[in-house]
Short mmCIF file of C-alpha atoms and ligand atoms in Angstrom, two decimals:
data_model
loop_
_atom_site.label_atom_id
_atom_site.label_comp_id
_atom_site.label_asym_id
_atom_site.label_seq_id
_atom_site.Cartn_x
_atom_site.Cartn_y
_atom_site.Cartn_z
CA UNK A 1 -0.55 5.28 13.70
CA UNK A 2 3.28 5.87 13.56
CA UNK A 3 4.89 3.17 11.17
CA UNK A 4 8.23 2.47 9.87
CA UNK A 5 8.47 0.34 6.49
CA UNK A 6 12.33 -1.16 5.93
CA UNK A 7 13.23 -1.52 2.60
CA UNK A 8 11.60 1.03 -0.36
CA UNK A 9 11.44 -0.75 -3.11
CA UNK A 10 8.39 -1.62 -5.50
CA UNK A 11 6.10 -3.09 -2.53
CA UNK A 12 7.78 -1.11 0.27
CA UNK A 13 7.22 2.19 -1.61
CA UNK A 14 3.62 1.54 -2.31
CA UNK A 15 2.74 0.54 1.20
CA UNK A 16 4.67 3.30 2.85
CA UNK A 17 2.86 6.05 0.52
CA UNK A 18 -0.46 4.28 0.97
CA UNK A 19 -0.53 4.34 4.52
CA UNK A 20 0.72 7.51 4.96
CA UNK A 21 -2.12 9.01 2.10
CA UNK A 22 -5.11 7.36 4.94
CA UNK A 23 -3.59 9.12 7.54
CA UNK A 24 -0.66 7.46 9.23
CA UNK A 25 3.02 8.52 9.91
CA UNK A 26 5.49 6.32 7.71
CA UNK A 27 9.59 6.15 8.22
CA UNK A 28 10.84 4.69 5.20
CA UNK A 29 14.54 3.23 5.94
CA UNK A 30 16.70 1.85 3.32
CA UNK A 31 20.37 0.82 3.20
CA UNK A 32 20.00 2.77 -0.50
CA UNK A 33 21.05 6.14 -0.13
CA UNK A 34 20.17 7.56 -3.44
CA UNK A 35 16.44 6.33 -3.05
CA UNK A 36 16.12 7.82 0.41
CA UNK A 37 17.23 10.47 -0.83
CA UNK A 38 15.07 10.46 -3.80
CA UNK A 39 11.58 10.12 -1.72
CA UNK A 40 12.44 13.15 0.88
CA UNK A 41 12.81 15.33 -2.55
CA UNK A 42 8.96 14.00 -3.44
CA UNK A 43 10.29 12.22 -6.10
CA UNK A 44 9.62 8.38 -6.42
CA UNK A 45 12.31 6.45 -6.93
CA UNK A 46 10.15 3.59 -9.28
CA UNK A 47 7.80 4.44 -11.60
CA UNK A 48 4.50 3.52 -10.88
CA UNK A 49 0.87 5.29 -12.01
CA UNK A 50 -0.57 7.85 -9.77
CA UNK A 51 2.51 6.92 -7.68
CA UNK A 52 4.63 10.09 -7.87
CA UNK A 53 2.05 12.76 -7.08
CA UNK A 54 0.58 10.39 -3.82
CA UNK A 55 4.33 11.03 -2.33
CA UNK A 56 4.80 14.42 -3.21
CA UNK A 57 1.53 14.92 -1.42
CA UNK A 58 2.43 12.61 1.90
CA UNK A 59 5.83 14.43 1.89
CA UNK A 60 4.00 18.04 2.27
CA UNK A 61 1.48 17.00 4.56
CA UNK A 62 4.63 16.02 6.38
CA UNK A 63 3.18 12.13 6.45
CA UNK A 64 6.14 10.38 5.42
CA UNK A 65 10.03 10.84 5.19
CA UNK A 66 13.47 8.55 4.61
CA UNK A 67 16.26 7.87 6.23
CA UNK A 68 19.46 5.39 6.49
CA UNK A 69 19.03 5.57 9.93
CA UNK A 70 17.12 2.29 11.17
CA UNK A 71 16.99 2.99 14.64
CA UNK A 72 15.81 6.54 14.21
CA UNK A 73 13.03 5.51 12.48
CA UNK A 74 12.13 2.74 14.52
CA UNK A 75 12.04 4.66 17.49
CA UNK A 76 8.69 6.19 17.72
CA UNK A 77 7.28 3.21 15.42
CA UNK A 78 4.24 0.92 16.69
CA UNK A 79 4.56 -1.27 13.80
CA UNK A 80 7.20 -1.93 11.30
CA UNK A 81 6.94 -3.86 7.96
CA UNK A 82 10.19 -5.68 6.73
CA UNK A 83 9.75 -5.59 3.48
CA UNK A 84 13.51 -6.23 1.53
CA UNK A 85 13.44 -8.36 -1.01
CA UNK A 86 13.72 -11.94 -1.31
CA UNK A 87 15.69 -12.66 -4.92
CA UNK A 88 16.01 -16.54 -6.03
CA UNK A 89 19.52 -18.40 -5.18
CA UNK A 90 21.32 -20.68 -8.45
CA UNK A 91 19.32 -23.66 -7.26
CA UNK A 92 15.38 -21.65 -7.52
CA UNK A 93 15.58 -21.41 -3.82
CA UNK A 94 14.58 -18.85 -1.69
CA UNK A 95 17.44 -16.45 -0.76
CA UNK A 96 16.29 -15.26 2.47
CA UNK A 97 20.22 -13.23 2.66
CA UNK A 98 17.93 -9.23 3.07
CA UNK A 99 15.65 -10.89 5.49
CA UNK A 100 18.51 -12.19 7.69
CA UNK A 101 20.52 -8.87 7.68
CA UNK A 102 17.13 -7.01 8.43
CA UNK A 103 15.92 -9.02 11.32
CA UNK A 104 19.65 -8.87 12.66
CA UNK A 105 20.06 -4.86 12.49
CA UNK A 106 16.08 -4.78 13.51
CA UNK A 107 16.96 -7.34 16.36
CA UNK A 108 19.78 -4.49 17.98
CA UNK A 109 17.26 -1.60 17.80
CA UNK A 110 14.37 -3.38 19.40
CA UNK A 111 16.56 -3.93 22.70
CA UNK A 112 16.18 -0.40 23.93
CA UNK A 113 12.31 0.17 22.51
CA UNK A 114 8.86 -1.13 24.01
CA UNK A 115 6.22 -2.91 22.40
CA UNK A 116 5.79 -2.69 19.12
CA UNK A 117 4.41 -5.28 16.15
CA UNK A 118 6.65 -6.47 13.48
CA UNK A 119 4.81 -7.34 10.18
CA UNK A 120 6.57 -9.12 7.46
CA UNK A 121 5.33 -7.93 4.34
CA UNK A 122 8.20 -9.48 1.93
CA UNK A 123 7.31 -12.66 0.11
CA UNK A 124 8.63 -15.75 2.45
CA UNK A 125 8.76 -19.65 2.60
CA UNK A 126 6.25 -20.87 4.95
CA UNK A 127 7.90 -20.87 7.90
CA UNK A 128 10.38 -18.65 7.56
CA UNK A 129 8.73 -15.74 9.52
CA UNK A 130 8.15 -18.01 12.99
CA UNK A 131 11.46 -19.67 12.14
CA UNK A 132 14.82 -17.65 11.19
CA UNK A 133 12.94 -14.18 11.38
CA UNK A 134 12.09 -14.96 15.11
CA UNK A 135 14.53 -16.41 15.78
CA UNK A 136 17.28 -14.08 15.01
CA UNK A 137 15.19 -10.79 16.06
CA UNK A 138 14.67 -12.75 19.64
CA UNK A 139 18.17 -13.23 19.59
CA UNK A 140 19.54 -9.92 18.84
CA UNK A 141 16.85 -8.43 20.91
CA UNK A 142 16.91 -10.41 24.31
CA UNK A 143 13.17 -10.04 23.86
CA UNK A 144 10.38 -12.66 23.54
CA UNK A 145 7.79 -12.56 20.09
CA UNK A 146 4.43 -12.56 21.75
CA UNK A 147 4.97 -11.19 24.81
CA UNK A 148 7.81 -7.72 23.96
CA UNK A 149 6.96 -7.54 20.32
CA UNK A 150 4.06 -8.27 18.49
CA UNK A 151 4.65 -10.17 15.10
CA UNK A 152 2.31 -10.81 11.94
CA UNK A 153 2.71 -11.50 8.09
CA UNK A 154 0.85 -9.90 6.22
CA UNK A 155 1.90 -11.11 2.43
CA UNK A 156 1.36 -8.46 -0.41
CA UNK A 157 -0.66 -9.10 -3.33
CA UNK A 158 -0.16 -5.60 -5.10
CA UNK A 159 -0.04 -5.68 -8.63
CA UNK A 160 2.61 -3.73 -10.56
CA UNK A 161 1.61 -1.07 -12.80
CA UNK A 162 -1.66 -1.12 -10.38
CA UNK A 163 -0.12 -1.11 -7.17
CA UNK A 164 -1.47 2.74 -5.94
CA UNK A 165 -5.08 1.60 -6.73
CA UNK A 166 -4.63 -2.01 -5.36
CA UNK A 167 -3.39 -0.73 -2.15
CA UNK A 168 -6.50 1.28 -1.58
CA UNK A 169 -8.91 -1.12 -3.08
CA UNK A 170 -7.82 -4.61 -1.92
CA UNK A 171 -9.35 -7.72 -2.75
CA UNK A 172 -8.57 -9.21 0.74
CA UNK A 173 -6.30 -8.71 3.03
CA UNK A 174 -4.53 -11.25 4.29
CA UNK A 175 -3.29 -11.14 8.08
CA UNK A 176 -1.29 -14.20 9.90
CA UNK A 177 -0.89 -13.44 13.51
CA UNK A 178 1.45 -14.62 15.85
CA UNK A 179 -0.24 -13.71 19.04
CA UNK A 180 -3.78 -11.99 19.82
CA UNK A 181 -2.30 -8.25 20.71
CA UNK A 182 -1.04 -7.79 17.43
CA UNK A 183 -3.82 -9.27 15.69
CA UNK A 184 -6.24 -6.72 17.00
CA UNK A 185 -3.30 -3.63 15.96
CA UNK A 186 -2.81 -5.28 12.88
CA UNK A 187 -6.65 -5.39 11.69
CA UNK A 188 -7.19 -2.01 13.52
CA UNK A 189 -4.38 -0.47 10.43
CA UNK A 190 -6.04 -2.34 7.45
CA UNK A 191 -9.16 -1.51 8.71
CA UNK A 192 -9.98 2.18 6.73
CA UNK A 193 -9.00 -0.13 3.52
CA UNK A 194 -12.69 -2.04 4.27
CA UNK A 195 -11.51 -5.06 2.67
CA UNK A 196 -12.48 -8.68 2.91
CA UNK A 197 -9.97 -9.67 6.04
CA UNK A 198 -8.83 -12.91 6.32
CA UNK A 199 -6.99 -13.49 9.81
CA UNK A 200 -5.17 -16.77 9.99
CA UNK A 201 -1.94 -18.51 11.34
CA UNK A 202 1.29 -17.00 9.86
CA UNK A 203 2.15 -20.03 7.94
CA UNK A 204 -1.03 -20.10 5.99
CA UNK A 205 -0.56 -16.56 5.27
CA UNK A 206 3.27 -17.18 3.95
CA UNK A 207 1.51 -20.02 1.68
CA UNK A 208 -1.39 -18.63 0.56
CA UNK A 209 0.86 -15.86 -1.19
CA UNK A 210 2.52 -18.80 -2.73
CA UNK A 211 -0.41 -20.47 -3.95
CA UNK A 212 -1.65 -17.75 -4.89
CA UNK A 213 0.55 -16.97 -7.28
CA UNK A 214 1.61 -20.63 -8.14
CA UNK A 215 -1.75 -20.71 -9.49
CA UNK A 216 -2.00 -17.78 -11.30
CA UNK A 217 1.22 -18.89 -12.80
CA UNK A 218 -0.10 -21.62 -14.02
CA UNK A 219 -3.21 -20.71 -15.46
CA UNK A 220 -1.17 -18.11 -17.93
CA UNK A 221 0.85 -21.26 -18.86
CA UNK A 222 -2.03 -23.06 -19.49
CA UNK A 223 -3.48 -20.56 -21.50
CA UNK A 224 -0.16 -20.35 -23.30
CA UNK A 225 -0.06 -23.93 -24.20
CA UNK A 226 -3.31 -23.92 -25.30
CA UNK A 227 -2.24 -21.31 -27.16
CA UNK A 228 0.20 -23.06 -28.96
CA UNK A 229 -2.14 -25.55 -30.15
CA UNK A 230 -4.58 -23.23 -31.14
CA UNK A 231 -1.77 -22.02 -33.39
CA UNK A 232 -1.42 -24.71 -35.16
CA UNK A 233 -4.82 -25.16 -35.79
CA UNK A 234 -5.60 -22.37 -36.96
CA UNK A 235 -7.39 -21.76 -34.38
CA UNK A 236 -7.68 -18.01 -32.65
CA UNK A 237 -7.10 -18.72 -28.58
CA UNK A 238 -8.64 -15.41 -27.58
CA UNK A 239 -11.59 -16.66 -28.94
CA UNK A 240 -11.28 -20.15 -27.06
CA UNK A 241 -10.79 -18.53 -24.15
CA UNK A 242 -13.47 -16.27 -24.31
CA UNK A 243 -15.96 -19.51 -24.23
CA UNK A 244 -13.66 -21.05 -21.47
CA UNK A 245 -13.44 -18.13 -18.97
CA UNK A 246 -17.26 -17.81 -19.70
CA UNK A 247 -17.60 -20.85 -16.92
CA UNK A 248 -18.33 -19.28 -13.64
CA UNK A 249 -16.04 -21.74 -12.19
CA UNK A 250 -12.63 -20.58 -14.29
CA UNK A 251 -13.45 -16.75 -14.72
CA UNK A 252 -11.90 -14.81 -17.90
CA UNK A 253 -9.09 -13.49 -15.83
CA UNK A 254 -5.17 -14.31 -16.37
CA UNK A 255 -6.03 -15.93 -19.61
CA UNK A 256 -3.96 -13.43 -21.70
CA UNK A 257 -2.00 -15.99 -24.41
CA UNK A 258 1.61 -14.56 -25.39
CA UNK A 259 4.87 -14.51 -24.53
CA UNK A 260 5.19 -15.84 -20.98
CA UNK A 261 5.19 -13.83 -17.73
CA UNK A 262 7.64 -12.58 -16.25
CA UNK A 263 8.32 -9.72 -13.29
CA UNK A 264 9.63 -9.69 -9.95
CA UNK A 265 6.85 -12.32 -8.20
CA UNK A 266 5.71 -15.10 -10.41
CA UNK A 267 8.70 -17.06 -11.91
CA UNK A 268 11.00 -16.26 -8.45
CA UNK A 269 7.93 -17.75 -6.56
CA UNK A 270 6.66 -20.45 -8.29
CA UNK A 271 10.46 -21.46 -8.42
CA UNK A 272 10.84 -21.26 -4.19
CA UNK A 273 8.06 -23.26 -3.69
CA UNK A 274 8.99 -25.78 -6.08
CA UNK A 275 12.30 -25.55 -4.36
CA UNK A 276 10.83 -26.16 -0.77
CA UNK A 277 8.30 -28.81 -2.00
CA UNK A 278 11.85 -30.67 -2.99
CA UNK A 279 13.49 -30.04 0.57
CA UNK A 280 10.67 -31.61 2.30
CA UNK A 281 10.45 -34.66 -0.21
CA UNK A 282 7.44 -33.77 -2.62
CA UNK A 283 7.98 -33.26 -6.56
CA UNK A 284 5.88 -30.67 -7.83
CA UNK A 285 5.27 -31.47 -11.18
CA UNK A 286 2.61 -29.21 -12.31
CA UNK A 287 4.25 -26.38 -11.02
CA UNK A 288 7.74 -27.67 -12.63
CA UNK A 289 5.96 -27.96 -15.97
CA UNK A 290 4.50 -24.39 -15.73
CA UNK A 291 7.83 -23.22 -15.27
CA UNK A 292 8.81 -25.06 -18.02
CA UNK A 293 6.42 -24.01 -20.65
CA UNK A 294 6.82 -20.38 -19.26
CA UNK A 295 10.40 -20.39 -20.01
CA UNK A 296 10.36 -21.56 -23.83
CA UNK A 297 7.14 -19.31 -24.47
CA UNK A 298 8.96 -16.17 -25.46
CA UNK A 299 11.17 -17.85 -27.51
CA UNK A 300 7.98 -18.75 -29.91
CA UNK A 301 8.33 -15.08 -31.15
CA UNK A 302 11.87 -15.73 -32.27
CA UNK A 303 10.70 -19.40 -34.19
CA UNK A 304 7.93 -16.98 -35.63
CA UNK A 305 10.38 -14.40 -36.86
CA UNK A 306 12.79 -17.33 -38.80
CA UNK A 307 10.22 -18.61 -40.49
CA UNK A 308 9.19 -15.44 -42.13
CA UNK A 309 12.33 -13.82 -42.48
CA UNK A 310 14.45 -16.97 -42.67
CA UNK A 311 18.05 -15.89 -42.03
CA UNK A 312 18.41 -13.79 -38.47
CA UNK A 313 22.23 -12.91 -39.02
CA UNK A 314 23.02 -9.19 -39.34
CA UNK A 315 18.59 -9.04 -39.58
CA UNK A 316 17.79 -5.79 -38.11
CA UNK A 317 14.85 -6.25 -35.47
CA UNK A 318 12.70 -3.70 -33.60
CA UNK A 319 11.83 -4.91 -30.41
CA UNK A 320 8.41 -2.64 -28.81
CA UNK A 321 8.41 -2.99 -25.01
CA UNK A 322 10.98 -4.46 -22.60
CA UNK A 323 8.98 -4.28 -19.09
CA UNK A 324 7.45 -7.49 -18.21
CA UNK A 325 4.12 -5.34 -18.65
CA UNK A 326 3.02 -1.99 -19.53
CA UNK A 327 2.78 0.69 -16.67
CA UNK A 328 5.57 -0.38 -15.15
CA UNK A 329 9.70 -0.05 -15.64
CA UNK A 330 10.59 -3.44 -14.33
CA UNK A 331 11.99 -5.48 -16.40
CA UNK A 332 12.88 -8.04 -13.67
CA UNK A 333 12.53 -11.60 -15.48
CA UNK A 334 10.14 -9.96 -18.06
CA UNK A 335 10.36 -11.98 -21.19
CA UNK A 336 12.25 -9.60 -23.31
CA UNK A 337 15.56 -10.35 -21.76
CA UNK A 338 15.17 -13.54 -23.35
CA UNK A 339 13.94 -12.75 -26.57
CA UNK A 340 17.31 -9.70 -26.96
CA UNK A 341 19.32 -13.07 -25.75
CA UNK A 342 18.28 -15.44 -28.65
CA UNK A 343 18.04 -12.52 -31.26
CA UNK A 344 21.47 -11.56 -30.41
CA UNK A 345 22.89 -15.10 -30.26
CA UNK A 346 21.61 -15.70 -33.80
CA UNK A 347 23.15 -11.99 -34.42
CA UNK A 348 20.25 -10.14 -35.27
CA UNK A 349 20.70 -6.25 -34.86
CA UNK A 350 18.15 -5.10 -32.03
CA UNK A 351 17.23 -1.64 -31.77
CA UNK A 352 14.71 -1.29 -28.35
CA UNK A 353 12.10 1.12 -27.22
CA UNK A 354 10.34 1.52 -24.45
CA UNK A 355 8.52 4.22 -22.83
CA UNK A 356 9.65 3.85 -19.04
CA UNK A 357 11.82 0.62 -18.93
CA UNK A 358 14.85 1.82 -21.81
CA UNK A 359 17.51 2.37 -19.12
CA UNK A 360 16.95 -0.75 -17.10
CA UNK A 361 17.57 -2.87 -19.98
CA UNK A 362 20.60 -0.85 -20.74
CA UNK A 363 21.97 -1.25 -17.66
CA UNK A 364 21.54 -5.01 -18.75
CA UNK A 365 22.57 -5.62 -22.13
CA UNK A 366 24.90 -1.97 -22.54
CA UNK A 367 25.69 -1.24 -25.88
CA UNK A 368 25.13 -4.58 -26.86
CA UNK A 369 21.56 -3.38 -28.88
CA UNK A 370 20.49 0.30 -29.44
CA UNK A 371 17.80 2.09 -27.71
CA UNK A 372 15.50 4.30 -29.57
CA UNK A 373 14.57 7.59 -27.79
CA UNK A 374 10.74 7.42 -29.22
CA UNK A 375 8.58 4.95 -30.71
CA UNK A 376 9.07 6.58 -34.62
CA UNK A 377 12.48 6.50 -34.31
CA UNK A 378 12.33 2.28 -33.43
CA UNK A 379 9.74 1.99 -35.84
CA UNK A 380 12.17 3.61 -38.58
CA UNK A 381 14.97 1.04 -38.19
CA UNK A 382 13.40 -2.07 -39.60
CA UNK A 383 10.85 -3.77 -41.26
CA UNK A 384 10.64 -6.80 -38.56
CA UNK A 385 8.71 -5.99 -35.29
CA UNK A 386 8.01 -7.81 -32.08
CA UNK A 387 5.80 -6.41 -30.02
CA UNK A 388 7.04 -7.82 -26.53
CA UNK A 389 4.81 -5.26 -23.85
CA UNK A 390 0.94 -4.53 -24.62
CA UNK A 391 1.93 -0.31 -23.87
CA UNK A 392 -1.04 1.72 -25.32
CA UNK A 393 0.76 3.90 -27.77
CA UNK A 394 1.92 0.68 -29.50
CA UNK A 395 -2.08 -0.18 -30.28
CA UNK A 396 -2.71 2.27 -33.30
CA UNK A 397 -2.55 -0.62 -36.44
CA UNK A 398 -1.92 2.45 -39.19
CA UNK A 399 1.97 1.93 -37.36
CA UNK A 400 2.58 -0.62 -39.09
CA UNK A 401 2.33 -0.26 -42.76
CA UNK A 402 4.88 -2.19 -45.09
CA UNK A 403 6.02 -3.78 -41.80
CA UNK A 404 6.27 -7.52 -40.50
CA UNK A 405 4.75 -7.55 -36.88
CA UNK A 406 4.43 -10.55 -34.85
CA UNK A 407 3.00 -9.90 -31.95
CA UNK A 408 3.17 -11.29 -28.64
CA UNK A 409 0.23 -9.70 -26.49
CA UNK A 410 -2.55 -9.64 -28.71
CA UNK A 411 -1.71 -5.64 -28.76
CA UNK A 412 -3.84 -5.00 -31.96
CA UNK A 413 -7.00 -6.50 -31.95
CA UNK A 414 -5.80 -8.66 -34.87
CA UNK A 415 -5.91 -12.55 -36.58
CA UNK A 416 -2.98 -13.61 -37.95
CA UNK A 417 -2.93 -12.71 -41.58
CA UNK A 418 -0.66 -11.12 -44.30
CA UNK A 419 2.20 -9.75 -42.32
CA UNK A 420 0.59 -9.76 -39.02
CA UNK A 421 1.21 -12.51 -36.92
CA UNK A 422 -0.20 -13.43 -33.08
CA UNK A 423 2.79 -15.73 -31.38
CA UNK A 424 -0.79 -18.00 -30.14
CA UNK A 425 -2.90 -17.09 -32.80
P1 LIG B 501 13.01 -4.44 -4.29
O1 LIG B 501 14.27 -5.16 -4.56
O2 LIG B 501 12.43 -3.51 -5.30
O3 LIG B 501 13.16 -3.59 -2.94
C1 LIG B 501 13.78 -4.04 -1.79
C2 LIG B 501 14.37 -2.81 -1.07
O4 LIG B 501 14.87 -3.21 0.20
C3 LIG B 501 15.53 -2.16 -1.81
O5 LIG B 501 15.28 -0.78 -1.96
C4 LIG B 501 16.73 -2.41 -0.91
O6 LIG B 501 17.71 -1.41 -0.97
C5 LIG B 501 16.07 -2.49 0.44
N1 LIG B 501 16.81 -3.20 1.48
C6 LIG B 501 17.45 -4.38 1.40
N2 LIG B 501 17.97 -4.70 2.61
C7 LIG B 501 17.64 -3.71 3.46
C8 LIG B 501 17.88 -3.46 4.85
N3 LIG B 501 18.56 -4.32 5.60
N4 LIG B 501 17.39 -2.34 5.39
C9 LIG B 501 16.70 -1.45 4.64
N5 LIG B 501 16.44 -1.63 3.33
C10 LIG B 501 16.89 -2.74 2.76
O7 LIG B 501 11.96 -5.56 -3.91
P2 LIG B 501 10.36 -5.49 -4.03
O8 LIG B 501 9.93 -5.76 -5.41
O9 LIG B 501 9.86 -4.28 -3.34
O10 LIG B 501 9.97 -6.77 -3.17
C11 LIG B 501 10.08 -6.78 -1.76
C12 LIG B 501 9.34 -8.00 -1.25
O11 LIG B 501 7.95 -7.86 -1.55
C13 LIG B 501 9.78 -9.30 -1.92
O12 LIG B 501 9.74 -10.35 -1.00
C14 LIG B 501 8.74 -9.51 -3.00
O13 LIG B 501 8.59 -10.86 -3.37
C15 LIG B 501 7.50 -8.99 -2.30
N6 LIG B 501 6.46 -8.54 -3.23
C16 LIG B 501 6.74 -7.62 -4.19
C17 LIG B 501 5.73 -7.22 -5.06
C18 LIG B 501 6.01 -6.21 -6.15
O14 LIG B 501 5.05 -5.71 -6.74
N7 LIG B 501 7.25 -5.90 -6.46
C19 LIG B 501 4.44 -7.74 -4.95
C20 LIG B 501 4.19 -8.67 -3.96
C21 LIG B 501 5.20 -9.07 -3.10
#
């Protein structure tokens, strides 16, 4: 099929290069000109495993290519996924500013093309996609969802740092329709994926992203706050867990103990539907409270640090890992931030390293902490380390001789004793 994904970032890239590797066309459009340009030179413009050489390979084949140009890339297009992102406004809420300017400059091309479907693939407020999507495409467009265009949501569940083999090995797929012809286009495209389909209305889709993730959330918060009672008990929480995720009703999964998550999805998503359970007059307190515990959990590693090395003024600090998880270089909420934040406040001196996410952070905190070019040099600059990202080449214990580590990800296989410390155990 001929497709046309808007918007290339982290979810859009993945898609567009996974549909285009089973054997469709893709038209990637972004208002970014130095990513479009980036993916017609085979180069990706995230990094993401296996990601890289899928592109190169799509952009030979002559499978996929970029552009600025919307309604170029539209035009020959039986289905286009909106997929810009959906960032949090001051309040938590959804700020739904890329889907507005999208459905308005999608609205204007659809009024000279034929049928197509529309699929909203970015992460939306139930409701949103029926409601000011529709609403402004049908406006722009003179044309009726339904009956001129198709529409669908179709929320993403890729996971970074696993997004290339997600996309091909799904654990369901998840389609809301809109109207019946689109449904059967839509499941016709996810069908070579031979997934588990779920078809549904497209406000159960929009939520069951948002539950899904809610939930997920809060299991990792519960685990962390079990965590920090295992901790002072003495108590080792992988080990807990272990007997806990044993019960074929929890399962083992998402019961990592650490320093909080972080990323692009779960603390933006968990904070828009707490922000629409508000509008419409519910308090969601669990969901407030995993928040809550989520945001003071990477600060544990900091209390950790004091009490062993007491004073943190003019303290030099190695920091391993700034992404909010290895295999990725987004560092989008990832708990780090907040632990350079607290380190610097108490003026600690920070020197960072990271294999892929070192420049993102800079473009955060500037020359504000140093970066180390390799994991020696970072390891060379002081005694105190905090291991914030599980990355592989941070696993090998012989490291860390003569040094302090606490440890936030249970990246060596470790108890707490001498000067090794786990942040939950
Ligand atoms: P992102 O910020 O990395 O990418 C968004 C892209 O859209 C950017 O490249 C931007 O330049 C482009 N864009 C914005 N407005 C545009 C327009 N009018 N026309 C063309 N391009 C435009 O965001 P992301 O992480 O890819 O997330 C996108 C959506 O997918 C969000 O709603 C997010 O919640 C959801 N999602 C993301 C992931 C993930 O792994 N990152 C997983 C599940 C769901």
């Amino acid at each position: 099929m001929n497709l046309c994904v808007i918007g290339t970032g982290y979810a859009g890239i993945v898609n567009a290069v996974g549909f285009a590797s089973i054997g469709n066309s893709v038209a990637c459009v972004d208002i970014d000109e130095k990513k479009v340009a980036l993916i017609n030179s085979g180069k990706s413009p995230i990094f993401e495993p296996e990601l890289e050489e899928k592109l190169a390979a799509a952009i030979k084949a002559g499978k996929i290519h970029a552009t600025t140009d919307l309604k170029a890339a539209v035009s020959g297009a039986e289905i286009i996924f909106v997929s810009v992102g959906t960032p949090s406004k001051h309040d938590g809420g959804i700020d739904l500013k890329y889907i507005e300017i999208a459905a308005k400059s999608l609205g204007e091309v659809l009024k000279s093309k034929g049928y197509c479907v529309v699929i909203m693939k970015s992460t939306v407020v139930p409701g949103t996609t029926e409601g000011i999507f529709r609403k402004i495409v049908e406006e722009k467009s003179g044309k009726k969802a339904g009956i001129d265009f198709g529409l669908s949501m179709c929320p993403e569940f890729l996971r970074e740092g696993h997004a290339v083999h997600d996309f091909s090995n799904p654990d369901r797929v998840v389609i809301g329709t809109f109207d019946k012809k689109s449904e059967e286009l839509v499941v016709k495209l996810h069908d070579p994926l031979k997934s588990k389909t779920i078809v549904t209305d497209i406000k159960t889709a929009e939520m069951i992203k948002y539950a899904s993730n809610a939930f997920l959330a809060t299991k990792i918060s519960f685990a962390n706050e079990i965590g920090n009672i295992c901790k002072k008990l003495g108590i080792d929480v992988y080990d807990v867990m272990k007997g806990v995720g044993a019960d074929g009703r929890i399962s083992p999964h998402f019961f990592n103990a650490g320093a909080g998550f972080g990323g692009s999805c779960f603390p933006k998503d968990v904070k828009a539907l707490v922000a629409k359970s508000k509008e419409i007059g519910y308090e969601p307190k669990l969901l407030e409270t995993a928040l809550e515990v989520n945001e003071k959990q990477p600060l544990m590693l900091v209390e950790h640090l004091k009490k062993r090395a007491g004073e943190l003024k003019k303290l030099k600090v190695t920091l391993l890992g700034l992404a909010f998880k290895p295999h990725t270089d987004d560092i989008r909420e990832a708990p780090s931030l907040k632990i350079i934040s607290a380190l610097l406040d108490e003026g600690a001196q920070i020197t960072a390293y990271d294999p892929q996410a070192k420049e993102n952070v800079r473009a955060h905190f500037g020359d504000k902490i140093k970066y180390a070019a390799t994991l020696k040099e970072a390891l060379e600059f002081s005694k105190h380390i905090l291991i914030v990202t599980e990355w592989d080449e941070f696993r090998d214990e012989s490291l860390y001789k003569g040094k302090i580590v606490i440890d936030g990800r249970k990246t060596l296989d470790k108890k707490t004793s001498g000067d090794y410390e786990g942040v939950c155990w």
